[in-house]
XYZ file of C-alpha atoms in Angstrom:
365
model
C 108.096 50.962 150.516
C 107.602 50.010 146.862
C 109.170 52.225 144.195
C 109.296 52.032 140.416
C 112.773 50.508 140.815
C 111.187 47.363 142.273
C 109.624 46.485 138.898
C 111.677 44.549 136.341
C 112.448 47.053 133.524
C 112.304 44.551 130.652
C 108.848 43.297 131.706
C 107.140 46.535 132.738
C 105.376 49.063 130.526
C 104.660 52.560 131.813
C 101.916 54.879 130.641
C 103.384 58.362 130.920
C 101.652 61.704 130.674
C 101.458 62.205 126.881
C 103.221 65.583 126.747
C 105.978 64.347 129.062
C 106.572 61.241 126.921
C 106.598 63.205 123.643
C 108.982 65.847 125.019
C 111.277 63.107 126.296
C 111.503 61.455 122.870
C 111.725 64.660 120.846
C 114.512 66.101 122.994
C 116.402 62.794 122.744
C 116.003 62.735 118.927
C 117.191 66.333 118.676
C 120.234 65.617 120.829
C 121.152 62.494 118.834
C 120.624 64.228 115.472
C 118.140 61.743 114.004
C 115.878 58.857 114.908
C 118.393 56.429 113.395
C 121.250 57.800 115.495
C 119.079 57.674 118.623
C 118.304 54.019 117.863
C 122.032 53.300 117.623
C 122.716 55.093 120.915
C 119.930 53.181 122.651
C 121.336 49.912 121.235
C 118.113 48.705 119.672
C 117.965 45.328 117.968
C 120.198 45.196 114.910
C 118.356 45.238 111.639
C 115.217 46.943 112.943
C 113.887 50.027 111.190
C 114.877 52.683 113.709
C 112.739 55.421 112.196
C 109.648 53.218 112.142
C 110.342 51.999 115.670
C 110.767 55.447 117.191
C 107.824 56.849 115.231
C 105.728 54.098 116.810
C 106.959 55.140 120.260
C 105.800 58.676 119.572
C 102.289 57.445 118.734
C 101.711 54.686 121.281
C 100.492 55.222 124.837
C 103.170 53.259 126.666
C 106.908 52.656 126.719
C 108.876 49.825 128.246
C 110.582 50.758 131.493
C 114.116 49.867 130.370
C 113.709 52.211 127.387
C 112.430 54.970 129.669
C 115.465 54.506 131.918
C 117.783 54.608 128.885
C 116.234 57.842 127.594
C 116.527 59.534 130.982
C 120.115 58.371 131.361
C 120.985 59.676 127.892
C 119.414 63.062 128.663
C 120.827 63.070 132.204
C 117.379 63.490 133.645
C 115.556 61.834 136.511
C 112.211 60.148 135.940
C 109.408 62.219 137.463
C 107.203 59.562 139.054
C 104.243 61.946 139.177
C 104.130 61.701 135.368
C 103.384 57.966 135.550
C 99.700 57.445 134.789
C 99.688 53.663 134.754
C 101.641 50.465 134.279
C 101.182 46.907 133.073
C 103.248 43.794 132.566
C 104.642 42.617 129.264
C 102.348 39.633 128.838
C 99.546 39.107 131.362
C 97.361 41.310 133.502
C 95.446 44.463 132.807
C 96.357 48.103 133.051
C 96.810 49.637 136.509
C 96.103 53.369 136.612
C 96.306 56.111 139.215
C 99.063 54.328 141.136
C 101.020 56.705 143.367
C 104.725 56.063 143.931
C 106.161 55.290 146.337
C 103.657 52.780 147.724
C 104.425 52.996 151.428
C 104.054 50.231 153.982
C 100.696 50.917 155.616
C 97.997 49.005 157.527
C 96.266 48.455 154.175
C 99.377 46.966 152.553
C 100.032 44.845 155.663
C 96.492 43.465 155.353
C 97.118 42.525 151.702
C 100.418 40.800 152.509
C 98.822 38.675 155.232
C 95.847 37.755 153.061
C 98.039 36.656 150.162
C 100.173 34.493 152.457
C 97.246 32.894 154.295
C 94.235 32.243 152.056
C 95.816 33.757 148.971
C 98.317 32.416 146.490
C 101.358 33.952 144.809
C 103.739 31.327 143.473
C 106.882 31.771 141.432
C 106.375 28.499 139.545
C 103.000 29.739 138.290
C 104.351 33.022 136.865
C 103.270 34.869 140.018
C 99.565 34.362 139.393
C 97.991 36.302 142.265
C 94.653 35.099 143.667
C 92.906 35.579 146.999
C 90.348 32.956 148.042
C 87.755 33.168 150.809
C 84.231 32.037 151.603
C 83.467 35.309 153.403
C 82.197 38.070 151.069
C 83.123 40.766 153.609
C 86.784 39.729 153.547
C 86.738 39.608 149.743
C 85.363 43.164 149.663
C 87.963 44.273 152.196
C 90.760 42.797 150.076
C 89.587 44.607 146.942
C 89.288 47.863 148.869
C 92.839 47.557 150.254
C 94.256 46.707 146.810
C 92.620 49.814 145.366
C 93.893 51.950 148.242
C 97.499 50.843 147.669
C 97.711 50.357 143.907
C 95.076 52.593 142.332
C 92.528 51.557 139.725
C 92.699 48.068 138.264
C 90.438 45.389 136.902
C 89.708 42.380 139.110
C 89.075 38.950 137.649
C 86.495 37.280 139.901
C 84.756 33.938 140.210
C 81.942 33.279 142.653
C 80.859 29.918 143.993
C 81.176 28.282 147.380
C 84.587 29.971 147.517
C 85.140 33.462 146.151
C 88.314 34.017 144.121
C 89.746 37.408 143.178
C 92.693 37.703 140.822
C 94.774 40.848 140.343
C 97.448 41.527 137.685
C 100.513 39.330 138.140
C 102.761 42.379 138.165
C 101.421 43.246 141.644
C 101.914 39.740 143.003
C 105.432 39.522 141.612
C 106.644 42.753 143.179
C 105.055 41.849 146.542
C 106.493 38.316 146.431
C 110.019 39.573 145.784
C 109.960 42.732 147.906
C 108.483 41.066 151.000
C 109.858 37.537 150.431
C 106.462 35.863 150.658
C 107.923 32.449 149.899
C 110.051 32.343 153.072
C 107.199 31.231 155.391
C 108.015 34.022 157.811
C 106.327 37.304 158.578
C 108.111 39.871 156.357
C 110.939 41.642 158.165
C 109.401 44.985 157.170
C 106.294 44.063 159.197
C 108.338 42.829 162.163
C 110.091 46.220 162.303
C 107.006 48.362 161.637
C 104.881 50.319 164.100
C 102.113 48.683 166.117
C 99.285 49.884 163.873
C 100.821 48.042 160.917
C 101.597 44.950 163.021
C 98.017 44.853 164.315
C 96.619 45.114 160.771
C 98.796 42.199 159.654
C 97.811 40.035 162.637
C 94.119 40.865 162.186
C 94.227 39.604 158.597
C 96.052 36.415 159.663
C 93.418 35.573 162.282
C 90.580 36.545 159.924
C 91.819 33.951 157.443
C 93.326 31.214 159.597
C 92.080 31.722 163.157
C 89.199 29.876 164.759
C 87.063 31.082 167.682
C 85.527 28.240 169.674
C 81.794 28.830 170.098
C 81.741 27.152 173.549
C 84.743 28.416 175.518
C 85.846 31.259 173.224
C 89.464 30.210 172.805
C 91.150 31.558 169.690
C 93.113 28.856 167.896
C 95.580 29.469 165.095
C 96.748 26.408 163.155
C 99.073 26.595 160.153
C 101.573 24.479 158.275
C 104.813 26.299 159.019
C 106.200 26.506 162.539
C 108.449 29.456 161.656
C 105.482 31.607 160.676
C 103.600 30.827 163.899
C 106.696 31.639 165.939
C 106.737 35.088 164.331
C 103.016 35.529 165.063
C 103.598 34.634 168.727
C 106.444 37.152 168.908
C 104.239 39.952 167.602
C 101.415 39.030 169.981
C 103.861 39.266 172.887
C 104.558 42.869 171.865
C 100.862 43.525 172.537
C 101.157 41.718 175.922
C 98.938 38.887 174.657
C 99.938 35.523 176.115
C 99.670 32.373 174.010
C 99.988 28.680 174.750
C 103.132 26.781 173.725
C 103.157 25.522 170.135
C 101.557 22.123 169.659
C 101.473 19.626 166.789
C 98.334 18.647 164.923
C 97.265 17.542 161.465
C 95.525 19.545 158.772
C 92.334 18.417 157.073
C 94.497 17.001 154.280
C 96.507 14.945 156.771
C 99.647 17.108 156.722
C 101.560 17.999 159.876
C 100.545 21.399 161.228
C 101.336 23.591 164.231
C 98.992 25.530 166.464
C 98.645 27.655 169.579
C 95.666 29.065 171.471
C 94.770 32.333 173.169
C 92.502 31.874 176.181
C 91.255 33.608 179.311
C 89.323 36.845 179.503
C 92.459 38.881 180.148
C 94.101 37.784 176.881
C 90.922 37.642 174.812
C 89.945 41.184 175.776
C 93.403 42.473 174.879
C 93.248 40.652 171.548
C 89.810 42.096 170.785
C 90.879 45.621 171.731
C 94.445 45.738 170.385
C 94.286 43.458 167.331
C 90.609 43.085 166.511
C 88.856 40.776 164.114
C 86.960 41.574 160.904
C 85.445 38.197 160.012
C 81.776 38.678 161.041
C 81.131 35.152 162.375
C 84.384 34.985 164.338
C 83.805 38.478 165.690
C 80.301 37.530 166.824
C 81.578 34.441 168.684
C 84.336 36.381 170.415
C 82.035 39.214 171.489
C 79.501 36.711 172.819
C 82.187 35.009 174.879
C 83.497 38.288 176.291
C 79.980 39.357 177.312
C 79.505 36.059 179.153
C 82.319 36.644 181.652
C 81.064 37.493 185.139
C 84.511 38.065 186.627
C 88.011 38.553 185.310
C 89.649 35.319 184.183
C 93.216 35.251 182.986
C 93.805 31.748 181.668
C 97.329 30.404 181.832
C 100.187 32.503 183.212
C 97.832 34.510 185.420
C 100.768 35.420 187.659
C 102.000 37.759 184.932
C 98.839 39.806 185.376
C 99.989 40.486 188.927
C 103.481 41.268 187.666
C 102.038 43.790 185.181
C 100.094 45.484 187.982
C 103.240 45.822 190.097
C 105.339 47.095 187.208
C 102.821 49.725 186.192
C 101.388 50.712 189.564
C 104.322 50.342 191.917
C 104.404 48.397 195.176
C 101.163 46.885 196.457
C 99.923 44.790 199.354
C 98.178 41.450 198.862
C 94.875 43.174 199.654
C 95.515 45.844 197.006
C 96.367 43.225 194.390
C 93.271 41.180 195.252
C 91.025 44.220 194.771
C 92.604 45.200 191.443
C 92.687 41.680 189.965
C 89.289 40.650 191.328
C 90.663 37.603 193.154
C 90.811 36.446 196.751
C 93.961 36.992 198.793
C 94.800 33.291 198.907
C 94.959 33.098 195.090
C 97.069 36.264 194.931
C 99.492 34.907 197.515
C 99.827 31.658 195.547
C 100.898 33.569 192.437
C 103.235 35.820 194.428
C 104.964 32.734 195.809
C 105.557 31.497 192.249
C 106.861 34.897 191.193
C 109.267 35.174 194.101
C 110.652 31.716 193.283
C 111.310 33.016 189.781
C 112.977 36.103 191.307
C 110.535 38.421 189.536
C 109.125 40.078 192.674
C 110.309 40.983 196.151
C 108.663 42.188 199.347
C 109.459 44.404 202.279
C 107.773 44.492 205.676
C 105.918 47.726 206.318
C 104.764 48.707 209.790
C 101.078 49.459 210.189
C 99.250 50.847 213.203
C 98.986 47.487 214.954
C 101.321 45.102 213.077
C 103.455 44.555 209.973
C 102.378 43.649 206.440
C 104.250 42.647 203.293
C 104.474 45.198 200.515
C 105.240 43.639 197.117
C 107.128 45.126 194.167
C 108.545 43.886 190.874
C 112.260 43.249 190.511
C 113.610 45.687 187.934
């Protein structure tokens, strides 16, 4: 959740409702006894013309946040955030209006955070210049829509070529960078602790930007520079019961060391499509084409865990029952059960039938 307290007071200017701002100043002047005395109380720069300074405040549309805090503290009042009509930074970036505080963590904000980390850029050394790059116009439009949803009305600075670039006021990038620690090369802790809708929105944006869907076998491959970030992605995918391959090493197009994993098999790909989803039109088309091509259930690596899921959710089952549910022959099912029993994840009991006995399998709780 982002509040007005997350913005640096000495660098942030607020546009307050005009009557609220005027009342605030006039009541403070009346309490102090004069504009000069109010200037002394507020500890303005020595030598400045207090009367001229405060008269200017009465006329202008905005006040600096540290001054607003000082006035409220002097009057023993609390800032009414509903009276904030807009804000801007001290130096760069345009006016942002209609922003509603607090800005809560939502699927839209999660999407923005992932986009800025992946194909976007917010760097401290560049005064938090905030730009999102992509070659896909749909993802650019989505980004602008999410920014507007979270932060109100603002002016975008755009350039269009082979790669689209959208810049937003630095004040947004700075608060996101600091609040969500975007420079740590980890998924923000707020996302890791959020509900599944927010986690899915974050993951969807990551795969939209950085994922690749193979047009032949349909595997989803995610390759990025930082191992720590991919480890967090794998952890979130596990919460959606989506299995991934172990992390492998590779090199980026620029020759730098990178890390990757893949998602394969109909079982995992269908869960990814249903529970996470994908917005990039070309990647979505490839994945849907692959899913339509399957003639029987395929589970990729770790297929034995499909059987384990069936036993955990549906209770004890015979080999024949498991074969019917999973769409596999009994020999394949028995092979996976043997692996599971070696790992002490399942057990069986002999159940008497009309003419003989059969094994009834269950998960070990």
